[in-house]
Amino acid sequence: MDVSQAEKVLATLAEVYALDDVQAIVDLACKRAVELSPYRLALLSLYFGDDVYIGLEGGDEEMRQSFLKAARQATPESRARRRQRIWEKHRIEGTNICFMPEDSAIPFGMSFHASEPVAGAEWRPNDRLMLFVRDAHGEVSGVLSLDRPADGKRPDPASLGPLVWVDRFITLMGVVIHNKHLQAKLRESEERYAAVVEQGHDGILIVRDGRVLFANTRVGEMLGLPPSLLVGRAADKVIAQQGGTSLPGETDGRLLRPDGRTVDVALRTSTIRVGGIDARLFAVADITERKRILAQLVRAKKMESVGTLASGIAHDFNNLLGGILGYASLMKGCLDDRERTLRYLQSIEKAADRAADVTRQLLGIVRDRPVRVAPFAISRVLGEVAGLLEETLDPSITVTMRWEPELPNVLGDESQIHQVLLNISLNARDAMPKGGTLTLEAAGTGLKGRPAVSVVVSDTGVGMDAETLAKVFDPFFTTKETGRGTGLGLYMAYRVIERHGGTIDITSRKGEGTQVEIVLPAADVPAENESAAPGAAAPTASGAVLLADDEEVMREVAAEMLRGLGYEVVTASDGRRAVNAVRNARKEFTAVILDVAMPVMSGWEAAGEIRKIRPALPIVITSGHDLDAATNDTQGLADACLKKPFRVENLRQVLDVVATRRAKV
């Protein structure tokens, strides 16, 4: 046994185990192979998957690069075939050493091609030796080629001498280098994983059996704790899922900081296996800034919408007020002409009705008005809308109406449907600046398996392109000039039809007109008989009415209406004065009318106090706001509600109803 050779092998192994760089180990193996063998040049080629290592001792860098290029160009299949042929034809029995005769040896940097050995030929100094290298699994992973004998002497196949040590050495090194390669790949994978997990923008949280198994640095930063302190904590003390969603695939949640504060986050979850047990992986993104920016955008959009709305409303109200003031000034000069005065008064009343419609639209945006369900004839509503249109449309626009003779009644709020159809018809009018045909149609149909009525409003106007059509139901979207529209008509129509359980659909093409189809559920019962149109108010009542309103104009107008109906009137400017008037009255009031929004004490508060003093006294609540939401919380305090603005006949009807209702108690 050559002790010096054995010592070199052991020393090399010790040195190799201290290294992590695989290429450095390959280079060291080549160097030791030259030291252990009688050759001056060693080439070690190793292949692990797509990774190629070339070690060279006794050559230059140009030679190494030449071999590296050739190695990368060769396919694994071609390398395997060449090795197999060399192994079968040139291997020295009992070793991993293959003898490559001179005639088959070719220069370094080129592929090896096996050839038949020269029969009976002796080895020559330039003959090449190849040693097959095997990995930890016993598979051939490469070759060590030795060339250029140092002393010019050929080796003796019967007594290989130092080459035996080279064979043993390279056998050990094949296993060691393979293991080092696997360790390097594992280390590289872990580094990539660590880079993704620890340096990524999002947090990573793994929860198993209800407790935190892992938390990366980003999660620790969000919570203000080192990740190590989070491991083992109950997951519900760290993270809370809220169930909402900000973006597709995400769930809104919150991280719970130890100081009591929370961090808004978006969560993406998946199931993974950790230690053979299912665990939940949470990708955690801090959306605090996203929410802040979104809130700013929403506020900016609201301000833009308010500006658009204010502009449109101001324009509409200026026109209405212009008409009211104009007709009022004209009346001053023709008070003796009853017919003209009555016509001007009717125009003023019509303008006031339109102003009330605008305020109702605004209230509809603030809250959903409940649908007052009752059967009604859609043909009557269409006739009323057509009548209004014919009074206001340009003569160049023709209105046509078609509906089936035996249409079922519609179930819904007649006033809301009337307003929707009027708004859609006015849009159709505006779409025909050069004239055209506006058609109102109705027919029986079905909706979700039940009888329904289809109402179609169509025009032959300018139409809309696909981009405009996609936005028609957006609030505040309008194609009209600035100041000519609020962009609320179709938005409110959509809301109303939706609350009725119906559908609304618009089809249009540029230059070919527009068609709006509304489908509403049919009623199973007939419509109520229409009451006769109210005539002129007559003073048929008596007694005293307490009227409380902080708005002087409304207080004076309502008082005049009441006096015209035959009542005595006592007024109060706030709820507290109204309560005191009831408490100190020398005779009973016939009824009390209270505005909701008053200083000192509101109308509802005053109604509660008055009910304690005079439980049977009829109370009417009035307001310019939507009363429906308020009455749900104040049932029993008022006998009736009266929506502002109101006419004399509205006031008389309400007082008659509450008087009759109280008389039956």
Short mmCIF file of N, CA and C in Angstrom, two decimals, residues 120-277:
data_model
loop_
_atom_site.label_atom_id
_atom_site.label_comp_id
_atom_site.label_asym_id
_atom_site.label_seq_id
_atom_site.Cartn_x
_atom_site.Cartn_y
_atom_site.Cartn_z
N GLY A 120 -3.21 -6.27 -30.78
CA GLY A 120 -1.85 -6.56 -30.36
C GLY A 120 -0.97 -5.34 -30.20
N ALA A 121 -1.57 -4.17 -30.35
CA ALA A 121 -0.74 -2.96 -30.25
C ALA A 121 -0.35 -2.71 -28.81
N GLU A 122 0.81 -2.17 -28.62
CA GLU A 122 1.23 -1.76 -27.28
C GLU A 122 0.74 -0.35 -27.01
N TRP A 123 0.64 -0.04 -25.71
CA TRP A 123 0.24 1.32 -25.37
C TRP A 123 1.35 2.27 -25.73
N ARG A 124 0.98 3.42 -26.17
CA ARG A 124 1.97 4.42 -26.54
C ARG A 124 1.85 5.63 -25.65
N PRO A 125 2.88 6.45 -25.60
CA PRO A 125 2.87 7.60 -24.67
C PRO A 125 1.69 8.54 -24.86
N ASN A 126 1.18 8.66 -26.04
CA ASN A 126 0.09 9.62 -26.28
C ASN A 126 -1.30 8.99 -26.13
N ASP A 127 -1.31 7.73 -25.74
CA ASP A 127 -2.63 7.12 -25.53
C ASP A 127 -3.35 7.83 -24.38
N ARG A 128 -4.68 7.87 -24.47
CA ARG A 128 -5.51 8.55 -23.45
C ARG A 128 -6.21 7.53 -22.58
N LEU A 129 -6.30 7.86 -21.28
CA LEU A 129 -7.06 7.03 -20.34
C LEU A 129 -8.33 7.78 -19.93
N MET A 130 -9.42 7.04 -19.87
CA MET A 130 -10.70 7.62 -19.42
C MET A 130 -11.21 6.81 -18.25
N LEU A 131 -11.61 7.50 -17.18
CA LEU A 131 -12.17 6.85 -15.99
C LEU A 131 -13.62 7.32 -15.83
N PHE A 132 -14.53 6.37 -15.78
CA PHE A 132 -15.94 6.72 -15.61
C PHE A 132 -16.22 7.12 -14.16
N VAL A 133 -16.98 8.20 -14.01
CA VAL A 133 -17.31 8.73 -12.68
C VAL A 133 -18.78 8.45 -12.40
N ARG A 134 -19.06 7.91 -11.22
CA ARG A 134 -20.44 7.58 -10.85
C ARG A 134 -20.89 8.45 -9.68
N ASP A 135 -22.21 8.75 -9.66
CA ASP A 135 -22.75 9.59 -8.59
C ASP A 135 -23.14 8.73 -7.39
N ALA A 136 -23.84 9.35 -6.44
CA ALA A 136 -24.22 8.66 -5.20
C ALA A 136 -25.20 7.52 -5.45
N HIS A 137 -25.87 7.54 -6.61
CA HIS A 137 -26.84 6.49 -6.94
C HIS A 137 -26.22 5.40 -7.81
N GLY A 138 -24.91 5.49 -8.08
CA GLY A 138 -24.25 4.50 -8.91
C GLY A 138 -24.40 4.75 -10.39
N GLU A 139 -25.03 5.87 -10.77
CA GLU A 139 -25.21 6.20 -12.18
C GLU A 139 -23.99 6.95 -12.70
N VAL A 140 -23.64 6.71 -13.97
CA VAL A 140 -22.50 7.42 -14.56
C VAL A 140 -22.86 8.89 -14.70
N SER A 141 -22.07 9.76 -14.11
CA SER A 141 -22.34 11.20 -14.15
C SER A 141 -21.30 11.95 -14.96
N GLY A 142 -20.21 11.26 -15.39
CA GLY A 142 -19.21 11.96 -16.17
C GLY A 142 -17.97 11.10 -16.37
N VAL A 143 -16.92 11.74 -16.90
CA VAL A 143 -15.67 11.01 -17.14
C VAL A 143 -14.48 11.89 -16.74
N LEU A 144 -13.41 11.19 -16.31
CA LEU A 144 -12.12 11.84 -16.08
C LEU A 144 -11.18 11.35 -17.18
N SER A 145 -10.68 12.28 -17.97
CA SER A 145 -9.75 11.93 -19.06
C SER A 145 -8.35 12.35 -18.66
N LEU A 146 -7.38 11.43 -18.81
CA LEU A 146 -5.98 11.71 -18.49
C LEU A 146 -5.15 11.61 -19.76
N ASP A 147 -4.21 12.53 -19.92
CA ASP A 147 -3.40 12.54 -21.14
C ASP A 147 -2.02 13.14 -20.83
N ARG A 148 -1.12 12.94 -21.76
CA ARG A 148 0.23 13.45 -21.68
C ARG A 148 1.01 12.83 -20.51
N PRO A 149 1.47 11.58 -20.67
CA PRO A 149 2.27 10.96 -19.59
C PRO A 149 3.46 11.85 -19.23
N ALA A 150 3.74 11.97 -17.95
CA ALA A 150 4.79 12.88 -17.48
C ALA A 150 6.18 12.41 -17.88
N ASP A 151 6.39 11.07 -17.86
CA ASP A 151 7.73 10.56 -18.17
C ASP A 151 7.80 9.91 -19.55
N GLY A 152 6.71 10.01 -20.28
CA GLY A 152 6.70 9.43 -21.60
C GLY A 152 6.57 7.93 -21.61
N LYS A 153 6.38 7.31 -20.43
CA LYS A 153 6.26 5.86 -20.34
C LYS A 153 4.80 5.46 -20.30
N ARG A 154 4.55 4.35 -20.96
CA ARG A 154 3.18 3.88 -20.97
C ARG A 154 2.89 3.06 -19.71
N PRO A 155 1.64 3.02 -19.23
CA PRO A 155 1.30 2.20 -18.07
C PRO A 155 1.22 0.73 -18.46
N ASP A 156 1.41 -0.10 -17.48
CA ASP A 156 1.36 -1.55 -17.69
C ASP A 156 -0.03 -2.03 -17.28
N PRO A 157 -0.83 -2.57 -18.22
CA PRO A 157 -2.18 -3.02 -17.87
C PRO A 157 -2.19 -4.05 -16.77
N ALA A 158 -1.13 -4.83 -16.65
CA ALA A 158 -1.09 -5.86 -15.60
C ALA A 158 -0.79 -5.25 -14.25
N SER A 159 -0.13 -4.14 -14.25
CA SER A 159 0.21 -3.47 -12.99
C SER A 159 0.03 -1.98 -13.20
N LEU A 160 -1.22 -1.49 -12.97
CA LEU A 160 -1.55 -0.09 -13.27
C LEU A 160 -0.91 0.88 -12.28
N GLY A 161 -0.53 0.40 -11.12
CA GLY A 161 0.17 1.24 -10.17
C GLY A 161 -0.66 2.44 -9.73
N PRO A 162 -0.14 3.68 -9.91
CA PRO A 162 -0.84 4.88 -9.44
C PRO A 162 -2.24 5.03 -10.00
N LEU A 163 -2.52 4.47 -11.17
CA LEU A 163 -3.85 4.63 -11.76
C LEU A 163 -4.93 3.96 -10.93
N VAL A 164 -4.51 2.93 -10.16
CA VAL A 164 -5.48 2.30 -9.27
C VAL A 164 -5.97 3.30 -8.23
N TRP A 165 -5.02 4.10 -7.69
CA TRP A 165 -5.39 5.13 -6.71
C TRP A 165 -6.26 6.22 -7.35
N VAL A 166 -5.93 6.52 -8.58
CA VAL A 166 -6.77 7.52 -9.27
C VAL A 166 -8.19 6.98 -9.42
N ASP A 167 -8.30 5.71 -9.78
CA ASP A 167 -9.62 5.08 -9.93
C ASP A 167 -10.39 5.14 -8.62
N ARG A 168 -9.72 4.76 -7.52
CA ARG A 168 -10.39 4.80 -6.21
C ARG A 168 -10.75 6.23 -5.82
N PHE A 169 -9.81 7.12 -6.11
CA PHE A 169 -10.03 8.52 -5.73
C PHE A 169 -11.23 9.12 -6.49
N ILE A 170 -11.26 8.88 -7.79
CA ILE A 170 -12.35 9.48 -8.57
C ILE A 170 -13.69 8.84 -8.25
N THR A 171 -13.64 7.54 -7.82
CA THR A 171 -14.88 6.90 -7.38
C THR A 171 -15.45 7.59 -6.16
N LEU A 172 -14.57 7.89 -5.19
CA LEU A 172 -15.01 8.63 -3.99
C LEU A 172 -15.46 10.04 -4.34
N MET A 173 -14.69 10.69 -5.21
CA MET A 173 -15.01 12.08 -5.56
C MET A 173 -16.33 12.18 -6.32
N GLY A 174 -16.68 11.15 -7.12
CA GLY A 174 -17.96 11.19 -7.83
C GLY A 174 -19.12 11.28 -6.86
N VAL A 175 -19.05 10.48 -5.77
CA VAL A 175 -20.11 10.51 -4.76
C VAL A 175 -20.11 11.83 -4.01
N VAL A 176 -18.89 12.27 -3.61
CA VAL A 176 -18.78 13.52 -2.84
C VAL A 176 -19.28 14.71 -3.66
N ILE A 177 -18.83 14.81 -4.92
CA ILE A 177 -19.23 15.95 -5.74
C ILE A 177 -20.74 15.93 -6.00
N HIS A 178 -21.30 14.74 -6.21
CA HIS A 178 -22.76 14.65 -6.40
C HIS A 178 -23.50 15.17 -5.17
N ASN A 179 -23.05 14.75 -3.98
CA ASN A 179 -23.69 15.23 -2.75
C ASN A 179 -23.52 16.73 -2.59
N LYS A 180 -22.32 17.22 -2.92
CA LYS A 180 -22.08 18.66 -2.82
C LYS A 180 -22.97 19.44 -3.80
N HIS A 181 -23.17 18.84 -4.97
CA HIS A 181 -24.05 19.48 -5.96
C HIS A 181 -25.49 19.54 -5.44
N LEU A 182 -25.94 18.42 -4.86
CA LEU A 182 -27.30 18.40 -4.31
C LEU A 182 -27.45 19.41 -3.18
N GLN A 183 -26.43 19.51 -2.33
CA GLN A 183 -26.46 20.50 -1.25
C GLN A 183 -26.51 21.92 -1.81
N ALA A 184 -25.72 22.14 -2.87
CA ALA A 184 -25.70 23.48 -3.48
C ALA A 184 -27.06 23.83 -4.07
N LYS A 185 -27.70 22.84 -4.75
CA LYS A 185 -29.02 23.09 -5.33
C LYS A 185 -30.06 23.34 -4.25
N LEU A 186 -29.95 22.58 -3.15
CA LEU A 186 -30.86 22.78 -2.03
C LEU A 186 -30.66 24.16 -1.43
N ARG A 187 -29.38 24.53 -1.28
CA ARG A 187 -29.07 25.85 -0.72
C ARG A 187 -29.58 26.96 -1.64
N GLU A 188 -29.41 26.75 -2.94
CA GLU A 188 -29.90 27.73 -3.90
C GLU A 188 -31.42 27.84 -3.85
N SER A 189 -32.08 26.70 -3.73
CA SER A 189 -33.54 26.70 -3.64
C SER A 189 -34.00 27.41 -2.37
N GLU A 190 -33.32 27.14 -1.27
CA GLU A 190 -33.68 27.80 -0.01
C GLU A 190 -33.45 29.30 -0.09
N GLU A 191 -32.37 29.69 -0.77
CA GLU A 191 -32.10 31.12 -0.90
C GLU A 191 -33.18 31.80 -1.75
N ARG A 192 -33.58 31.11 -2.83
CA ARG A 192 -34.67 31.67 -3.65
C ARG A 192 -35.95 31.77 -2.84
N TYR A 193 -36.25 30.71 -2.11
CA TYR A 193 -37.44 30.70 -1.27
C TYR A 193 -37.39 31.83 -0.25
N ALA A 194 -36.23 31.97 0.40
CA ALA A 194 -36.07 33.02 1.42
C ALA A 194 -36.22 34.40 0.79
N ALA A 195 -35.67 34.57 -0.43
CA ALA A 195 -35.78 35.87 -1.10
C ALA A 195 -37.24 36.19 -1.40
N VAL A 196 -37.98 35.18 -1.88
CA VAL A 196 -39.38 35.40 -2.20
C VAL A 196 -40.21 35.65 -0.94
N VAL A 197 -39.98 34.82 0.06
CA VAL A 197 -40.80 34.88 1.27
C VAL A 197 -40.43 36.07 2.16
N GLU A 198 -39.15 36.31 2.31
CA GLU A 198 -38.71 37.33 3.27
C GLU A 198 -38.58 38.73 2.66
N GLN A 199 -38.26 38.79 1.36
CA GLN A 199 -38.03 40.10 0.76
C GLN A 199 -39.20 40.56 -0.10
N GLY A 200 -40.22 39.73 -0.23
CA GLY A 200 -41.39 40.12 -1.02
C GLY A 200 -42.18 41.22 -0.32
N HIS A 201 -43.01 41.91 -1.11
CA HIS A 201 -43.82 43.00 -0.57
C HIS A 201 -44.94 42.48 0.33
N ASP A 202 -45.45 41.28 0.03
CA ASP A 202 -46.58 40.73 0.78
C ASP A 202 -46.09 39.89 1.96
N GLY A 203 -46.96 39.79 2.94
CA GLY A 203 -46.67 38.93 4.08
C GLY A 203 -47.08 37.50 3.80
N ILE A 204 -46.42 36.56 4.46
CA ILE A 204 -46.75 35.14 4.35
C ILE A 204 -47.02 34.61 5.75
N LEU A 205 -48.16 33.96 5.89
CA LEU A 205 -48.57 33.41 7.18
C LEU A 205 -49.07 31.99 6.95
N ILE A 206 -48.54 31.04 7.72
CA ILE A 206 -48.99 29.65 7.63
C ILE A 206 -49.64 29.27 8.95
N VAL A 207 -50.86 28.78 8.84
CA VAL A 207 -51.64 28.42 10.03
C VAL A 207 -51.98 26.94 9.96
N ARG A 208 -51.70 26.22 11.06
CA ARG A 208 -52.03 24.79 11.14
C ARG A 208 -52.64 24.51 12.49
N ASP A 209 -53.74 23.79 12.47
CA ASP A 209 -54.45 23.45 13.72
C ASP A 209 -54.78 24.69 14.54
N GLY A 210 -55.14 25.78 13.84
CA GLY A 210 -55.58 26.98 14.53
C GLY A 210 -54.48 27.84 15.11
N ARG A 211 -53.22 27.51 14.85
CA ARG A 211 -52.11 28.28 15.40
C ARG A 211 -51.12 28.64 14.29
N VAL A 212 -50.41 29.74 14.52
CA VAL A 212 -49.45 30.23 13.54
C VAL A 212 -48.24 29.30 13.53
N LEU A 213 -47.95 28.76 12.36
CA LEU A 213 -46.81 27.87 12.20
C LEU A 213 -45.60 28.63 11.66
N PHE A 214 -45.88 29.64 10.83
CA PHE A 214 -44.79 30.43 10.25
C PHE A 214 -45.31 31.82 9.92
N ALA A 215 -44.46 32.82 10.11
CA ALA A 215 -44.77 34.20 9.71
C ALA A 215 -43.48 34.81 9.18
N ASN A 216 -43.58 35.47 8.03
CA ASN A 216 -42.37 36.08 7.50
C ASN A 216 -42.16 37.48 8.07
N THR A 217 -41.06 38.09 7.66
CA THR A 217 -40.68 39.40 8.21
C THR A 217 -41.73 40.46 7.93
N ARG A 218 -42.35 40.40 6.74
CA ARG A 218 -43.34 41.43 6.38
C ARG A 218 -44.54 41.38 7.31
N VAL A 219 -45.00 40.19 7.65
CA VAL A 219 -46.11 40.08 8.61
C VAL A 219 -45.69 40.67 9.96
N GLY A 220 -44.46 40.37 10.38
CA GLY A 220 -43.96 40.93 11.63
C GLY A 220 -43.95 42.44 11.60
N GLU A 221 -43.55 43.03 10.46
CA GLU A 221 -43.55 44.49 10.35
C GLU A 221 -44.96 45.06 10.47
N MET A 222 -45.93 44.40 9.85
CA MET A 222 -47.31 44.87 9.92
C MET A 222 -47.84 44.83 11.35
N LEU A 223 -47.45 43.78 12.08
CA LEU A 223 -47.96 43.60 13.44
C LEU A 223 -47.09 44.26 14.49
N GLY A 224 -45.89 44.70 14.10
CA GLY A 224 -44.99 45.32 15.06
C GLY A 224 -44.36 44.33 16.01
N LEU A 225 -44.16 43.08 15.54
CA LEU A 225 -43.57 42.03 16.37
C LEU A 225 -42.56 41.24 15.54
N PRO A 226 -41.52 40.70 16.18
CA PRO A 226 -40.63 39.78 15.47
C PRO A 226 -41.41 38.54 15.07
N PRO A 227 -41.16 38.00 13.87
CA PRO A 227 -41.91 36.81 13.42
C PRO A 227 -41.81 35.64 14.38
N SER A 228 -40.67 35.51 15.07
CA SER A 228 -40.50 34.38 15.98
C SER A 228 -41.52 34.40 17.12
N LEU A 229 -41.96 35.61 17.53
CA LEU A 229 -42.93 35.71 18.62
C LEU A 229 -44.36 35.39 18.17
N LEU A 230 -44.57 35.34 16.85
CA LEU A 230 -45.90 35.02 16.35
C LEU A 230 -46.13 33.52 16.26
N VAL A 231 -45.06 32.76 16.12
CA VAL A 231 -45.18 31.31 15.98
C VAL A 231 -45.79 30.71 17.25
N GLY A 232 -46.83 29.91 17.07
CA GLY A 232 -47.50 29.27 18.20
C GLY A 232 -48.70 30.04 18.71
N ARG A 233 -48.89 31.28 18.27
CA ARG A 233 -50.05 32.05 18.73
C ARG A 233 -51.33 31.54 18.06
N ALA A 234 -52.45 31.74 18.75
CA ALA A 234 -53.74 31.39 18.18
C ALA A 234 -53.99 32.27 16.96
N ALA A 235 -54.37 31.66 15.86
CA ALA A 235 -54.52 32.40 14.61
C ALA A 235 -55.59 33.49 14.72
N ASP A 236 -56.68 33.23 15.49
CA ASP A 236 -57.74 34.23 15.59
C ASP A 236 -57.34 35.43 16.42
N LYS A 237 -56.18 35.38 17.04
CA LYS A 237 -55.64 36.53 17.76
C LYS A 237 -54.70 37.35 16.87
N VAL A 238 -54.44 36.82 15.69
CA VAL A 238 -53.49 37.47 14.78
C VAL A 238 -54.19 37.98 13.53
N ILE A 239 -55.12 37.20 13.00
CA ILE A 239 -55.74 37.54 11.71
C ILE A 239 -57.23 37.31 11.79
N ALA A 240 -58.00 38.20 11.15
CA ALA A 240 -59.46 38.08 11.11
C ALA A 240 -59.92 38.27 9.68
N GLN A 241 -60.65 37.28 9.16
CA GLN A 241 -61.22 37.40 7.82
C GLN A 241 -62.59 38.04 7.92
N GLN A 242 -62.86 39.02 7.03
CA GLN A 242 -64.11 39.76 7.09
C GLN A 242 -65.13 39.31 6.07
N GLY A 243 -64.70 38.57 5.07
CA GLY A 243 -65.65 38.02 4.11
C GLY A 243 -65.90 38.87 2.89
N GLY A 244 -65.64 40.18 2.96
CA GLY A 244 -65.81 41.03 1.78
C GLY A 244 -64.68 40.80 0.80
N THR A 245 -64.72 41.52 -0.31
CA THR A 245 -63.66 41.37 -1.31
C THR A 245 -63.35 42.70 -1.94
N SER A 246 -62.05 42.96 -2.14
CA SER A 246 -61.61 44.19 -2.80
C SER A 246 -61.37 43.94 -4.28
N LEU A 247 -60.74 42.80 -4.58
CA LEU A 247 -60.43 42.41 -5.95
C LEU A 247 -60.74 40.94 -6.12
N PRO A 248 -60.96 40.48 -7.37
CA PRO A 248 -61.23 39.06 -7.58
C PRO A 248 -60.11 38.19 -7.02
N GLY A 249 -60.49 37.13 -6.30
CA GLY A 249 -59.50 36.23 -5.72
C GLY A 249 -59.01 36.64 -4.36
N GLU A 250 -59.42 37.82 -3.90
CA GLU A 250 -58.98 38.31 -2.59
C GLU A 250 -60.14 38.33 -1.61
N THR A 251 -59.81 38.24 -0.33
CA THR A 251 -60.77 38.40 0.75
C THR A 251 -60.27 39.49 1.67
N ASP A 252 -61.16 40.39 2.04
CA ASP A 252 -60.77 41.45 2.98
C ASP A 252 -60.57 40.86 4.37
N GLY A 253 -59.60 41.37 5.07
CA GLY A 253 -59.33 40.91 6.43
C GLY A 253 -58.60 41.98 7.23
N ARG A 254 -58.24 41.61 8.46
CA ARG A 254 -57.51 42.53 9.33
C ARG A 254 -56.47 41.76 10.14
N LEU A 255 -55.31 42.38 10.29
CA LEU A 255 -54.32 41.87 11.22
C LEU A 255 -54.53 42.57 12.55
N LEU A 256 -54.47 41.81 13.64
CA LEU A 256 -54.77 42.33 14.96
C LEU A 256 -53.46 42.60 15.71
N ARG A 257 -53.10 43.86 15.84
CA ARG A 257 -51.85 44.22 16.51
C ARG A 257 -51.99 44.09 18.02
N PRO A 258 -50.90 43.83 18.72
CA PRO A 258 -50.96 43.71 20.18
C PRO A 258 -51.41 45.00 20.87
N ASP A 259 -51.17 46.17 20.21
CA ASP A 259 -51.56 47.44 20.84
C ASP A 259 -53.03 47.79 20.62
N GLY A 260 -53.80 46.86 20.03
CA GLY A 260 -55.22 47.08 19.84
C GLY A 260 -55.58 47.65 18.48
N ARG A 261 -54.61 48.15 17.75
CA ARG A 261 -54.89 48.67 16.43
C ARG A 261 -55.03 47.52 15.42
N THR A 262 -55.62 47.82 14.28
CA THR A 262 -55.77 46.81 13.24
C THR A 262 -55.16 47.32 11.94
N VAL A 263 -54.79 46.39 11.09
CA VAL A 263 -54.24 46.71 9.77
C VAL A 263 -55.15 46.09 8.72
N ASP A 264 -55.69 46.91 7.83
CA ASP A 264 -56.53 46.39 6.76
C ASP A 264 -55.66 45.65 5.75
N VAL A 265 -56.05 44.43 5.44
CA VAL A 265 -55.26 43.60 4.53
C VAL A 265 -56.18 42.89 3.54
N ALA A 266 -55.59 42.51 2.40
CA ALA A 266 -56.25 41.63 1.44
C ALA A 266 -55.59 40.26 1.55
N LEU A 267 -56.40 39.21 1.60
CA LEU A 267 -55.90 37.86 1.83
C LEU A 267 -56.14 36.97 0.61
N ARG A 268 -55.11 36.22 0.26
CA ARG A 268 -55.25 35.14 -0.73
C ARG A 268 -54.85 33.85 -0.01
N THR A 269 -55.72 32.88 -0.01
CA THR A 269 -55.48 31.68 0.79
C THR A 269 -55.39 30.45 -0.10
N SER A 270 -54.64 29.47 0.38
CA SER A 270 -54.54 28.17 -0.28
C SER A 270 -54.20 27.12 0.77
N THR A 271 -54.42 25.87 0.42
CA THR A 271 -54.13 24.76 1.34
C THR A 271 -52.82 24.10 0.92
N ILE A 272 -51.93 23.90 1.87
CA ILE A 272 -50.66 23.23 1.61
C ILE A 272 -50.49 22.10 2.63
N ARG A 273 -49.51 21.23 2.38
CA ARG A 273 -49.20 20.13 3.30
C ARG A 273 -47.90 20.46 4.02
N VAL A 274 -47.95 20.45 5.33
CA VAL A 274 -46.76 20.70 6.14
C VAL A 274 -46.66 19.56 7.15
N GLY A 275 -45.58 18.78 7.06
CA GLY A 275 -45.42 17.65 7.95
C GLY A 275 -46.51 16.62 7.79
N GLY A 276 -47.04 16.50 6.56
CA GLY A 276 -48.09 15.52 6.30
C GLY A 276 -49.46 15.95 6.77
N ILE A 277 -49.60 17.20 7.21
CA ILE A 277 -50.88 17.70 7.73
C ILE A 277 -51.27 18.94 6.93
#
